[in-house]
JSON list of C-alpha atoms in Angstrom, two decimals:
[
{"chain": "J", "resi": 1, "resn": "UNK", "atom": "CA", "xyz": [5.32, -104.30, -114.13]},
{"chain": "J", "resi": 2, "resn": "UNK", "atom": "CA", "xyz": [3.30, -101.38, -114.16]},
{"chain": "J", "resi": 3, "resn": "UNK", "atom": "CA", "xyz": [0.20, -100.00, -111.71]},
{"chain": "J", "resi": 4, "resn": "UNK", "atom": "CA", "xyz": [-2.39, -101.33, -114.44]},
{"chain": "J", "resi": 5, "resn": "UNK", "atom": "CA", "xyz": [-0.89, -104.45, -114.79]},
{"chain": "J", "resi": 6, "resn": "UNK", "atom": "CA", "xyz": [-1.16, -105.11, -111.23]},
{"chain": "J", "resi": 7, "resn": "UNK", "atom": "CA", "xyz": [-4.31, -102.82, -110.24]},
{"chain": "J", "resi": 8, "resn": "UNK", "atom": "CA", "xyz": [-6.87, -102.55, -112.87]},
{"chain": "J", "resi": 9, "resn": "UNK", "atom": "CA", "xyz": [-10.37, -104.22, -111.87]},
{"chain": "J", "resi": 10, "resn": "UNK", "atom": "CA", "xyz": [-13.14, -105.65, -114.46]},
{"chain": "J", "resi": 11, "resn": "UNK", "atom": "CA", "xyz": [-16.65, -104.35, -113.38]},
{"chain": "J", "resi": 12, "resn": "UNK", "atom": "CA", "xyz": [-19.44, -106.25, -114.97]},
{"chain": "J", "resi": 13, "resn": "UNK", "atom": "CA", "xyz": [-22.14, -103.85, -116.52]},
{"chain": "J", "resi": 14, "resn": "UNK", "atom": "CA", "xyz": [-24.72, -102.92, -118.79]},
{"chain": "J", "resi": 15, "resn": "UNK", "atom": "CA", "xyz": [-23.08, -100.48, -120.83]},
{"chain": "J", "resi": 16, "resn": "UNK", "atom": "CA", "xyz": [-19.29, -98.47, -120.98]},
{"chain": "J", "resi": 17, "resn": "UNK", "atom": "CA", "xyz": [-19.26, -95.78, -118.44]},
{"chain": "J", "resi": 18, "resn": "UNK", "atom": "CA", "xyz": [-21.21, -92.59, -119.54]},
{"chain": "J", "resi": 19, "resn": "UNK", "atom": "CA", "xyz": [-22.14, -94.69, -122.26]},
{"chain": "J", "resi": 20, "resn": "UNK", "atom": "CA", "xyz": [-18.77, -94.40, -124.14]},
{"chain": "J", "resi": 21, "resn": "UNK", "atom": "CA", "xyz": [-15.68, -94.95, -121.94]},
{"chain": "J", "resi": 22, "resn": "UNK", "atom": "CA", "xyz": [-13.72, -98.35, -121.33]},
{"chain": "J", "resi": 23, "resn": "UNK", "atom": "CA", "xyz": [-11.40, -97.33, -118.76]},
{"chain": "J", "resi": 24, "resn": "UNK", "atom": "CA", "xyz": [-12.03, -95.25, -115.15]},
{"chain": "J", "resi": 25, "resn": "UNK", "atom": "CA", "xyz": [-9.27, -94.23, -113.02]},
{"chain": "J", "resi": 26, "resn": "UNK", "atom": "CA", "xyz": [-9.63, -92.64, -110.06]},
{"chain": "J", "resi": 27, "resn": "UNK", "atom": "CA", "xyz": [-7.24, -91.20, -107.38]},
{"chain": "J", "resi": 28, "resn": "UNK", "atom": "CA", "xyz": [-7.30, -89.06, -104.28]},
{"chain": "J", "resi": 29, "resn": "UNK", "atom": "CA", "xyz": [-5.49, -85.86, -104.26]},
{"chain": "J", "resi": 30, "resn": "UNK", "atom": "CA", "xyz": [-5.48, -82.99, -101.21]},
{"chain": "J", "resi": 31, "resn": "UNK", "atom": "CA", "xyz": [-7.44, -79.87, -102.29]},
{"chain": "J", "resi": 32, "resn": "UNK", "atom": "CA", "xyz": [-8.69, -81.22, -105.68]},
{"chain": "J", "resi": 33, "resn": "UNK", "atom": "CA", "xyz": [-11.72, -79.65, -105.85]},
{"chain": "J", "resi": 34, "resn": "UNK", "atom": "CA", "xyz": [-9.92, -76.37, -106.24]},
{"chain": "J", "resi": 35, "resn": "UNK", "atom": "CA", "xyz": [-8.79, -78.07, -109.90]},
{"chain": "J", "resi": 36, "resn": "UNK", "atom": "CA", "xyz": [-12.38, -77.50, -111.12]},
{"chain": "J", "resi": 37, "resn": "UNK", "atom": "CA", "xyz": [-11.81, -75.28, -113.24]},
{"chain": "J", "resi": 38, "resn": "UNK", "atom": "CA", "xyz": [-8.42, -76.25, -115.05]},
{"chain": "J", "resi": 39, "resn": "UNK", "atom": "CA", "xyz": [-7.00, -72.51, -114.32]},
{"chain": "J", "resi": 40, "resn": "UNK", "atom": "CA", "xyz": [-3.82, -71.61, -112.46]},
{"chain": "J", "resi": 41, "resn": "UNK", "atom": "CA", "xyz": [-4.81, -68.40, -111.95]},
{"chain": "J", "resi": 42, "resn": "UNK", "atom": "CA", "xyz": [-8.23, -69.58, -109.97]},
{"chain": "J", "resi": 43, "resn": "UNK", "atom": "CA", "xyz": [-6.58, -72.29, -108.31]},
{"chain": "J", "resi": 44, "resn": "UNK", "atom": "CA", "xyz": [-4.29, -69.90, -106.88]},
{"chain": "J", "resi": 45, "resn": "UNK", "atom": "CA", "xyz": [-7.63, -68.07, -105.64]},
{"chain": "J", "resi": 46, "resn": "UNK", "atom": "CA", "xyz": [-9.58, -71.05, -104.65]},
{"chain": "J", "resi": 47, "resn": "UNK", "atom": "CA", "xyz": [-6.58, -72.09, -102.13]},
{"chain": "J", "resi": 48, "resn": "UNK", "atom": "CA", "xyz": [-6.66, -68.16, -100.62]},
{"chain": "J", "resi": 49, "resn": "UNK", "atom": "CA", "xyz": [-10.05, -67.70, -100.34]},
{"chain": "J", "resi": 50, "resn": "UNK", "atom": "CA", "xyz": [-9.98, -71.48, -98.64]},
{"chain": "J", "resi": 51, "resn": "UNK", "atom": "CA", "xyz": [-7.18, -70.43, -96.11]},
{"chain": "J", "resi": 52, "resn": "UNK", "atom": "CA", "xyz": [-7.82, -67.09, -95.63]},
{"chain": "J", "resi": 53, "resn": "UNK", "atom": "CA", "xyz": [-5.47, -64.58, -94.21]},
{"chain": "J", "resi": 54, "resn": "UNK", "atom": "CA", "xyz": [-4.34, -66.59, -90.87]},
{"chain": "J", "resi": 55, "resn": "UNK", "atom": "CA", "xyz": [-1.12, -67.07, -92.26]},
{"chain": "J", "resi": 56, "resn": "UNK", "atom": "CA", "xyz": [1.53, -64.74, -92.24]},
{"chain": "J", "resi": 57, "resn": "UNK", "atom": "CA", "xyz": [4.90, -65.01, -93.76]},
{"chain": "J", "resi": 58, "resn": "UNK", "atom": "CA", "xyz": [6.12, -67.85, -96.06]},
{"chain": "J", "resi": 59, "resn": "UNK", "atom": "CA", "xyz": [4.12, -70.52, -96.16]},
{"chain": "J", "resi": 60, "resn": "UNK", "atom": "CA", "xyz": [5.78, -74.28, -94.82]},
{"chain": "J", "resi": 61, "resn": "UNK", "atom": "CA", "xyz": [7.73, -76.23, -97.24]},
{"chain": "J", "resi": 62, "resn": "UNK", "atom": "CA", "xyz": [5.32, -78.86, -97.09]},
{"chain": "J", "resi": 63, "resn": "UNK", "atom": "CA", "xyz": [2.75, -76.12, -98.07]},
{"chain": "J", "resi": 64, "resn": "UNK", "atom": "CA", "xyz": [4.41, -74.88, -101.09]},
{"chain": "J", "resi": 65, "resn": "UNK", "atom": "CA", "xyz": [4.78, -78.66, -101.89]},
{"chain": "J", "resi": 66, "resn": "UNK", "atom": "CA", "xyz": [1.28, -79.45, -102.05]},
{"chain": "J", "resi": 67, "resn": "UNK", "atom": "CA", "xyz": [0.66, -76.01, -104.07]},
{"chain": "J", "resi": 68, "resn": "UNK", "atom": "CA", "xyz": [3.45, -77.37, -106.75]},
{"chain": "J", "resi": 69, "resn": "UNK", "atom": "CA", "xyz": [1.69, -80.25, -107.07]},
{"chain": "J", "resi": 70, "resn": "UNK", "atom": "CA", "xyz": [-1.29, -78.57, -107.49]},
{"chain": "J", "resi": 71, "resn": "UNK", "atom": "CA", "xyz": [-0.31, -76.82, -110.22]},
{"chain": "J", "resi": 72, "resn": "UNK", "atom": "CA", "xyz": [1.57, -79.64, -112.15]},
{"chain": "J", "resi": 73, "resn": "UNK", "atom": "CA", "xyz": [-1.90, -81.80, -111.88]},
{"chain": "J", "resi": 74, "resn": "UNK", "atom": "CA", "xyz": [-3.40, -78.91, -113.24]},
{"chain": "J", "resi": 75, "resn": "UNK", "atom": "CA", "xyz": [-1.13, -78.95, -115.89]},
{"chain": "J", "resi": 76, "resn": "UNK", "atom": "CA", "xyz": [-1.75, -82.51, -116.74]},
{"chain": "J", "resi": 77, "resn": "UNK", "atom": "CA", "xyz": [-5.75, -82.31, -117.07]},
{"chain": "J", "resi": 78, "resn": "UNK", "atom": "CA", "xyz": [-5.47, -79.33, -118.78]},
{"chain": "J", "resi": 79, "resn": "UNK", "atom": "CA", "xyz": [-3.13, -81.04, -121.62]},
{"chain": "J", "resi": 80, "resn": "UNK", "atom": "CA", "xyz": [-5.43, -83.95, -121.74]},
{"chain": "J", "resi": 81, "resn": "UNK", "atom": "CA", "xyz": [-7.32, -84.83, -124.83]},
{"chain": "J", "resi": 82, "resn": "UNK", "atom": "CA", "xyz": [-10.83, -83.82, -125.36]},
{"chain": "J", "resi": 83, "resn": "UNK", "atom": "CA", "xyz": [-12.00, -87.67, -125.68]},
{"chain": "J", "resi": 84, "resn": "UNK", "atom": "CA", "xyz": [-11.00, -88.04, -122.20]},
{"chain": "J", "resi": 85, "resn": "UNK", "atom": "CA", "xyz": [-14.03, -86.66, -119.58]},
{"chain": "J", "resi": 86, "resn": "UNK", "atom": "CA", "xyz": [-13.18, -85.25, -116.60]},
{"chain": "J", "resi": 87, "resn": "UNK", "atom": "CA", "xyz": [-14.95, -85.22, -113.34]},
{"chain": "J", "resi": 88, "resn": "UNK", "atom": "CA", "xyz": [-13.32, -83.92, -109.27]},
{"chain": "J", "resi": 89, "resn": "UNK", "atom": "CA", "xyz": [-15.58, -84.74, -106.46]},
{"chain": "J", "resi": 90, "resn": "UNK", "atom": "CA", "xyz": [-14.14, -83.17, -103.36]},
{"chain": "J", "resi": 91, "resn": "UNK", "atom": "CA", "xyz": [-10.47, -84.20, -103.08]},
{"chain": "J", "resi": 92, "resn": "UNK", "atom": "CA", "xyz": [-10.83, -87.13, -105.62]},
{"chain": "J", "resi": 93, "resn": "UNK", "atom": "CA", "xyz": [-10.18, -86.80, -109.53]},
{"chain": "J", "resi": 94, "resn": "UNK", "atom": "CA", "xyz": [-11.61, -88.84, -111.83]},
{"chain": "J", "resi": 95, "resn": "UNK", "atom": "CA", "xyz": [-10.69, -89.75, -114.89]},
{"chain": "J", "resi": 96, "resn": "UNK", "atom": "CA", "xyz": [-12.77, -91.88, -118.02]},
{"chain": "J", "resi": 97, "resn": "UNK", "atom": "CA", "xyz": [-11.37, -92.30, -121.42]},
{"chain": "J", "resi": 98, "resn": "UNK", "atom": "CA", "xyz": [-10.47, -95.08, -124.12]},
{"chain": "J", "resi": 99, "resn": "UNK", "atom": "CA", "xyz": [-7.02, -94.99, -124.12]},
{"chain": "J", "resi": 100, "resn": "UNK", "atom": "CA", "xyz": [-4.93, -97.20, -121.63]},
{"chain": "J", "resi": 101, "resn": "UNK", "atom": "CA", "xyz": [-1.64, -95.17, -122.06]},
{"chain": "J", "resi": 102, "resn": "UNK", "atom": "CA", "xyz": [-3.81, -92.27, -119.99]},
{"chain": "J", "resi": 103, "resn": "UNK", "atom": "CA", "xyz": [-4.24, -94.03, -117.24]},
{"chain": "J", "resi": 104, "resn": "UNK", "atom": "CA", "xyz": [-1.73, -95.94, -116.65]},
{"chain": "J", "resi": 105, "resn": "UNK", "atom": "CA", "xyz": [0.78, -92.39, -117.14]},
{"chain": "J", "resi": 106, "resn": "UNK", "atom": "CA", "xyz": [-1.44, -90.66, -114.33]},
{"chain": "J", "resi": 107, "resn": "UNK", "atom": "CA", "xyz": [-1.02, -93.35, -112.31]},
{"chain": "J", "resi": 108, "resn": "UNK", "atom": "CA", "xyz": [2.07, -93.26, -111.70]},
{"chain": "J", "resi": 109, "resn": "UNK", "atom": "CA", "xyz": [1.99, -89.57, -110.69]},
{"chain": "J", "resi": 110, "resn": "UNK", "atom": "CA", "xyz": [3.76, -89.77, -107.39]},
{"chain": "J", "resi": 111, "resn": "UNK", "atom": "CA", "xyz": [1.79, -87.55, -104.90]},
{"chain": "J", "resi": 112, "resn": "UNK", "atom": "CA", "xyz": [-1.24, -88.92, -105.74]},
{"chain": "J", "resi": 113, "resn": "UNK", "atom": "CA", "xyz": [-3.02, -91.72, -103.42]},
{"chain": "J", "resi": 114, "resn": "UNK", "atom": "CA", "xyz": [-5.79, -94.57, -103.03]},
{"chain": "J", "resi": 115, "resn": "UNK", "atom": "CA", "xyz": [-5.68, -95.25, -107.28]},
{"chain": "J", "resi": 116, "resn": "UNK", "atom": "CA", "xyz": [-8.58, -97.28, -108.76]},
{"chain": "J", "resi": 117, "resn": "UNK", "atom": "CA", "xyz": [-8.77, -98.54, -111.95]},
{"chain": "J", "resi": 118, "resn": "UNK", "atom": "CA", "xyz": [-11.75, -99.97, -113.69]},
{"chain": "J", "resi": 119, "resn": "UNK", "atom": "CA", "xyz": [-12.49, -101.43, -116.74]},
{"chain": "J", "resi": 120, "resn": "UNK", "atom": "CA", "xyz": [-16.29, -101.70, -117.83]},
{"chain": "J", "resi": 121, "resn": "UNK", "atom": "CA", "xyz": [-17.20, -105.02, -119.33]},
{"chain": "J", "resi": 122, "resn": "UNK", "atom": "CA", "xyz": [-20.70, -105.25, -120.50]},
{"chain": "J", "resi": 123, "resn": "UNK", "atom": "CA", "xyz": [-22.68, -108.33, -119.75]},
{"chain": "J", "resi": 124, "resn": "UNK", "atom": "CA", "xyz": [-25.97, -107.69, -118.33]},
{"chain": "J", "resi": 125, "resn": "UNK", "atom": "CA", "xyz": [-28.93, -105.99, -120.15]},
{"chain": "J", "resi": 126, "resn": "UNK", "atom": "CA", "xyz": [-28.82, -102.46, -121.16]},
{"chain": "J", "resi": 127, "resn": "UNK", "atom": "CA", "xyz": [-30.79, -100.03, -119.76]},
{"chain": "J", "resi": 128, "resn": "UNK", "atom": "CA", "xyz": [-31.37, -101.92, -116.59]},
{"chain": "J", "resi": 129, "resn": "UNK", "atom": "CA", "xyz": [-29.62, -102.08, -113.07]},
{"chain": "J", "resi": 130, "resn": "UNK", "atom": "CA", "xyz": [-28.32, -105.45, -111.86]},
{"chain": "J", "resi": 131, "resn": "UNK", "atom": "CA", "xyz": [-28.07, -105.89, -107.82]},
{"chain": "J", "resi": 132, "resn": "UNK", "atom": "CA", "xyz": [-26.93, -108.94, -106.10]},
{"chain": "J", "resi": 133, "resn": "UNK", "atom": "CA", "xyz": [-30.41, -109.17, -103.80]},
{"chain": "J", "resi": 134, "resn": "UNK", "atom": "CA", "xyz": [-32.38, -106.17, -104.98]},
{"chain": "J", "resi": 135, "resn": "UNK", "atom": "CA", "xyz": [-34.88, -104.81, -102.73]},
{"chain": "J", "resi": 136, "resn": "UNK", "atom": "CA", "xyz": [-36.27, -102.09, -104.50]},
{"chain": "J", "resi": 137, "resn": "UNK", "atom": "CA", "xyz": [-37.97, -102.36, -108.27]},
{"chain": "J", "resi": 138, "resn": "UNK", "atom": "CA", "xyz": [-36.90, -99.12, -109.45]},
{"chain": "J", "resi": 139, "resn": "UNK", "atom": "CA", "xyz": [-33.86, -96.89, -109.04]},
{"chain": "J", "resi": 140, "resn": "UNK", "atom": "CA", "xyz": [-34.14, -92.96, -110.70]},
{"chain": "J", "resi": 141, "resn": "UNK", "atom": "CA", "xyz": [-31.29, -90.87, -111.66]},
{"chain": "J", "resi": 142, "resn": "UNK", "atom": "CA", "xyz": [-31.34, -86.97, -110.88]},
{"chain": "J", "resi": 143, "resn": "UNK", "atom": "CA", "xyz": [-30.39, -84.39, -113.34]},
{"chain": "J", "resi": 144, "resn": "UNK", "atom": "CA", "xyz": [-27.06, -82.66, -112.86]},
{"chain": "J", "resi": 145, "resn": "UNK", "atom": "CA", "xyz": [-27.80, -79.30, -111.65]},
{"chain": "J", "resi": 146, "resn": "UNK", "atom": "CA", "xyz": [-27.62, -76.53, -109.14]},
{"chain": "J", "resi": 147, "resn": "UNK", "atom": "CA", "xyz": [-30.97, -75.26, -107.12]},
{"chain": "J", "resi": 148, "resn": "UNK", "atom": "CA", "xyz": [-31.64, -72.73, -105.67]},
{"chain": "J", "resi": 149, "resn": "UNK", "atom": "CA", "xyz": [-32.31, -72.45, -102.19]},
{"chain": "J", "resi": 150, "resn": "UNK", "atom": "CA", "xyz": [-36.21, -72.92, -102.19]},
{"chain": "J", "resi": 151, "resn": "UNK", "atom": "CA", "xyz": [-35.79, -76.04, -104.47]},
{"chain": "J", "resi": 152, "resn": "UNK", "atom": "CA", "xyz": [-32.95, -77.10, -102.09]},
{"chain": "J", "resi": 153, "resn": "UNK", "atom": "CA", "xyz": [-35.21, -76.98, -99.31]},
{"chain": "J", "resi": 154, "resn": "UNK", "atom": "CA", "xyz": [-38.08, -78.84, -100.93]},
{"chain": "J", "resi": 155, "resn": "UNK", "atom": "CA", "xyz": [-35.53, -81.40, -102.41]},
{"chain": "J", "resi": 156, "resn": "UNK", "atom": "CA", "xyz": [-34.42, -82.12, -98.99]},
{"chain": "J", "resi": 157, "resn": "UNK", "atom": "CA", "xyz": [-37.81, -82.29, -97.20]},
{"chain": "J", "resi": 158, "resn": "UNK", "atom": "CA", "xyz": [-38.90, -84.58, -99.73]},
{"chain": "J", "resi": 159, "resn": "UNK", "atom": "CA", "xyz": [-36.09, -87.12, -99.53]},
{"chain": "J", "resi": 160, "resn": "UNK", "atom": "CA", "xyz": [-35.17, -87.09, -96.24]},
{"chain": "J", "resi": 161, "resn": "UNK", "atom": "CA", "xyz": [-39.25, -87.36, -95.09]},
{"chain": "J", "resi": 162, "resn": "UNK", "atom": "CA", "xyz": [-39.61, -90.15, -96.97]},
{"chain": "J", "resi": 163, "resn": "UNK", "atom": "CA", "xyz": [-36.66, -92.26, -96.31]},
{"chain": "J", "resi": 164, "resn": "UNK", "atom": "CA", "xyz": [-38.78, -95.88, -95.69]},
{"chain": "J", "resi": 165, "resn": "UNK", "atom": "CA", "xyz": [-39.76, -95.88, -99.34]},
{"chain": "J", "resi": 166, "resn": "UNK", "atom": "CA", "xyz": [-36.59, -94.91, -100.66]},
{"chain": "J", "resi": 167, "resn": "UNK", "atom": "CA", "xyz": [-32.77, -95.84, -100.15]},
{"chain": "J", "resi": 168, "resn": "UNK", "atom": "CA", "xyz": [-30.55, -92.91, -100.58]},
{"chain": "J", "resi": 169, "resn": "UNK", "atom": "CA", "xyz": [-27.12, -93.95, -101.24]},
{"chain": "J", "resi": 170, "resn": "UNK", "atom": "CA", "xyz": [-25.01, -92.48, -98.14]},
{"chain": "J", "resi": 171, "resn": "UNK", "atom": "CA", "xyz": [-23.10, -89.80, -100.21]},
{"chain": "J", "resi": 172, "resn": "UNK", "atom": "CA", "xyz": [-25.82, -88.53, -101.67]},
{"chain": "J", "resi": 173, "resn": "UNK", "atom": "CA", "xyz": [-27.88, -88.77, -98.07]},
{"chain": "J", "resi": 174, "resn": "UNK", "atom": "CA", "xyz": [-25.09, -86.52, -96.36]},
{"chain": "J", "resi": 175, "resn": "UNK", "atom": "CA", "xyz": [-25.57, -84.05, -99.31]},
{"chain": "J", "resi": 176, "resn": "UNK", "atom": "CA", "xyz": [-28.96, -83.57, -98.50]},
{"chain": "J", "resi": 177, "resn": "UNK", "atom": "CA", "xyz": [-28.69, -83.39, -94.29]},
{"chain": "J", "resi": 178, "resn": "UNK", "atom": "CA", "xyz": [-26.19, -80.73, -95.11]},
{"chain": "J", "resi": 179, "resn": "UNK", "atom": "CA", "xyz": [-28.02, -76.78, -94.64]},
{"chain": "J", "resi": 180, "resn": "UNK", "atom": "CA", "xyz": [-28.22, -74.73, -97.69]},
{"chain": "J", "resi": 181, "resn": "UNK", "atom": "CA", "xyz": [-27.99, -74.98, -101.41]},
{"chain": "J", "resi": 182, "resn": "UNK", "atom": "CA", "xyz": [-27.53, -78.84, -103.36]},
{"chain": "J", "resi": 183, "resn": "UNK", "atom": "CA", "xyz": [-26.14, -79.52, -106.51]},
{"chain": "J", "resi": 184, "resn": "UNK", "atom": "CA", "xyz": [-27.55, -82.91, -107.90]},
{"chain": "J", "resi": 185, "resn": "UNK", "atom": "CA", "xyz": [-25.16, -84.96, -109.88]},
{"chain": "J", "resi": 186, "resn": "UNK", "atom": "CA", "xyz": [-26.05, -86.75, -112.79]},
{"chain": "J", "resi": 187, "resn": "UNK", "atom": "CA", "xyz": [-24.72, -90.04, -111.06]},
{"chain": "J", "resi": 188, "resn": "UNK", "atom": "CA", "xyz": [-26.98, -89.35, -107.59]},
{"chain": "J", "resi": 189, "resn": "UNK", "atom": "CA", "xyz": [-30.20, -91.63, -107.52]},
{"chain": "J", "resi": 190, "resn": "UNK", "atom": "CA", "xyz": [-32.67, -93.42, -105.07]},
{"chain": "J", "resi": 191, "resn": "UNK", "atom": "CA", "xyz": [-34.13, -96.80, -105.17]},
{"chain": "J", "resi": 192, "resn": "UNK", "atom": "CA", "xyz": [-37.75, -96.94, -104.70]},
{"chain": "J", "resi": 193, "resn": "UNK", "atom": "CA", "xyz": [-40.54, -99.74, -105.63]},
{"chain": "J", "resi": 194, "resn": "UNK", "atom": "CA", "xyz": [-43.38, -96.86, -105.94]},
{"chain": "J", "resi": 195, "resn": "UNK", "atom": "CA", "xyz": [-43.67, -94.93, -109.73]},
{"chain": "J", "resi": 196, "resn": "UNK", "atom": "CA", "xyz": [-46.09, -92.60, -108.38]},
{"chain": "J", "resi": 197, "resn": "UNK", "atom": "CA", "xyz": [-43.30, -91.55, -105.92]},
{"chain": "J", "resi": 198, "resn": "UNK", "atom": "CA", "xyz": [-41.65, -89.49, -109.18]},
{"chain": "J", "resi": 199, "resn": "UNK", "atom": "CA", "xyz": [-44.85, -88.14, -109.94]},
{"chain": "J", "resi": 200, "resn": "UNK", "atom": "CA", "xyz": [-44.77, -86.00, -106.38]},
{"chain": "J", "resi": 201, "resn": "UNK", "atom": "CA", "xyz": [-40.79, -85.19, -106.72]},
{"chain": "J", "resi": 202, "resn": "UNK", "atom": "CA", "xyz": [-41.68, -83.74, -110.14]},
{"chain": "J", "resi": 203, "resn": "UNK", "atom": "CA", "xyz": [-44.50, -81.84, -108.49]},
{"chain": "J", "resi": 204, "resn": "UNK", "atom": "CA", "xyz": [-42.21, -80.62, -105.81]},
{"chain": "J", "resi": 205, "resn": "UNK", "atom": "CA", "xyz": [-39.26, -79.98, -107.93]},
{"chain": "J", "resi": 206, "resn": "UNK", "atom": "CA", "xyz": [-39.86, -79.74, -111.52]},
{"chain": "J", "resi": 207, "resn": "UNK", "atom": "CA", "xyz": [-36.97, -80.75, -113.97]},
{"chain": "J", "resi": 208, "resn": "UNK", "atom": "CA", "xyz": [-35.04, -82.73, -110.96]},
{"chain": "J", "resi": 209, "resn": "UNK", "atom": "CA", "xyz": [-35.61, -86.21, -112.74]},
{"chain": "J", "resi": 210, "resn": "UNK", "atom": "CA", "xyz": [-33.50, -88.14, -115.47]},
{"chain": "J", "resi": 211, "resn": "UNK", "atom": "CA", "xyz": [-34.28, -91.12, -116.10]},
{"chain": "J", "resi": 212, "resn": "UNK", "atom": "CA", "xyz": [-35.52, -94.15, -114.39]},
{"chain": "J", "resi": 213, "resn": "UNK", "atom": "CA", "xyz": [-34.48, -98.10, -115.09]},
{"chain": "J", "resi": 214, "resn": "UNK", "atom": "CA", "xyz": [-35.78, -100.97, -113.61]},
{"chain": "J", "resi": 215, "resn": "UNK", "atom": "CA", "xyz": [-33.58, -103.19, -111.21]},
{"chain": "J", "resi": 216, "resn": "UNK", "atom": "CA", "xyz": [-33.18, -106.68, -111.84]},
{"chain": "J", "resi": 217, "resn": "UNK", "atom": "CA", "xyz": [-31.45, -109.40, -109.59]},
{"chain": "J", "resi": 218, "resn": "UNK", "atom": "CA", "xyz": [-27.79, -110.49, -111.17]}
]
């Protein structure tokens, strides 16, 4: 019997992930964020510049290891279709597409760990956000998208000032108590009851929101 015979988990929604895909696998995988771009060449530079020069000599076996598999991973998303989307989030890949036979051959990659597997089946309402005990009327999406460090600054002030009318999801909330420059994701949001709480983000960053649903109890 295979992993998505014995893994793959039904998640009740209101649309396909992204609006489109079926199936989401996900799987952790040491240094994957130097995959980002789907390039040997800067993967190779992405691991240097991340270890730097305190090595001298050959590298441990289990060193080169974990650089093999880095580049036969990189091999696999490159060759995958163009239907399936791609996303790496620090040291975890994932993976959304249609077709089953995707998943279930990437997960059974061997040096890959802690594999998820959804399947989006849509029952509740579209364009609205079902919680089990909402507390919060509202919850508004941010635009993917790199600021600056001004914007970064104001982003954070904003957010992190304001933190009894809004509920930051805690990935998102240790992206903003981290110094320097944020990159919003189009999956980062905040629940709030207040509208005119967009109005003042907007104000203070403009072009930061995407869209805003209303929350409903399941």
């Amino acid at each position: 019997m295979s992993k998505i015979d014995l893994d793959i988990r039904q998640e009740p929604r209101s649309q396909l992930f992204f609006d489109q895909y079926q199936y989401r696998l996900q799987f952790d995988l040491l240094y994957a964020w130097c995959l980002r771009s789907y390039d040997h060449d800067d993967l190779d530079r992405r691991l240097e510049n991340y270890h730097g020069t305190r090595r001298r000599g050959s590298p441990p076996q289990t060193d080169r290891q974990v650089h093999a598999d880095l580049h036969h991973m990189c091999e696999l998303l490159r060759g995958l279709p163009d239907s399936c989307k791609k996303m790496i989030q620090y040291d975890t890949v994932f993976l959304y597409t249609n077709d089953l036979e995707i998943i279930e051959d990437m997960s059974q990659v061997d040096y890959i760990g802690q594999i998820k597997i959804g399947q989006a089946v849509t029952v509740y309402p579209r364009d609205t956000v079902m919680l089990q005990n909402p507390v919060h009327q509202y919850r508004t999406f941010l635009k993917h998208k790199w600021w600056d460090l001004e914007n970064s600054n104001h982003i954070k002030k904003f957010l992190l000032n304001r933190q009894e009318l809004f509920r930051i999801p805690g990935s998102f909330l240790t992206k903003l108590e981290r110094s320097g420059r944020l990159a919003t994701q189009d999956h980062h949001f905040v629940d709030h009851n207040d509208p005119n709480l967009l109005l003042m983000l907007s104000l203070v960053c403009p072009g930061i929101i995407n869209k805003t649903l209303p929350i409903q109890a399941k």
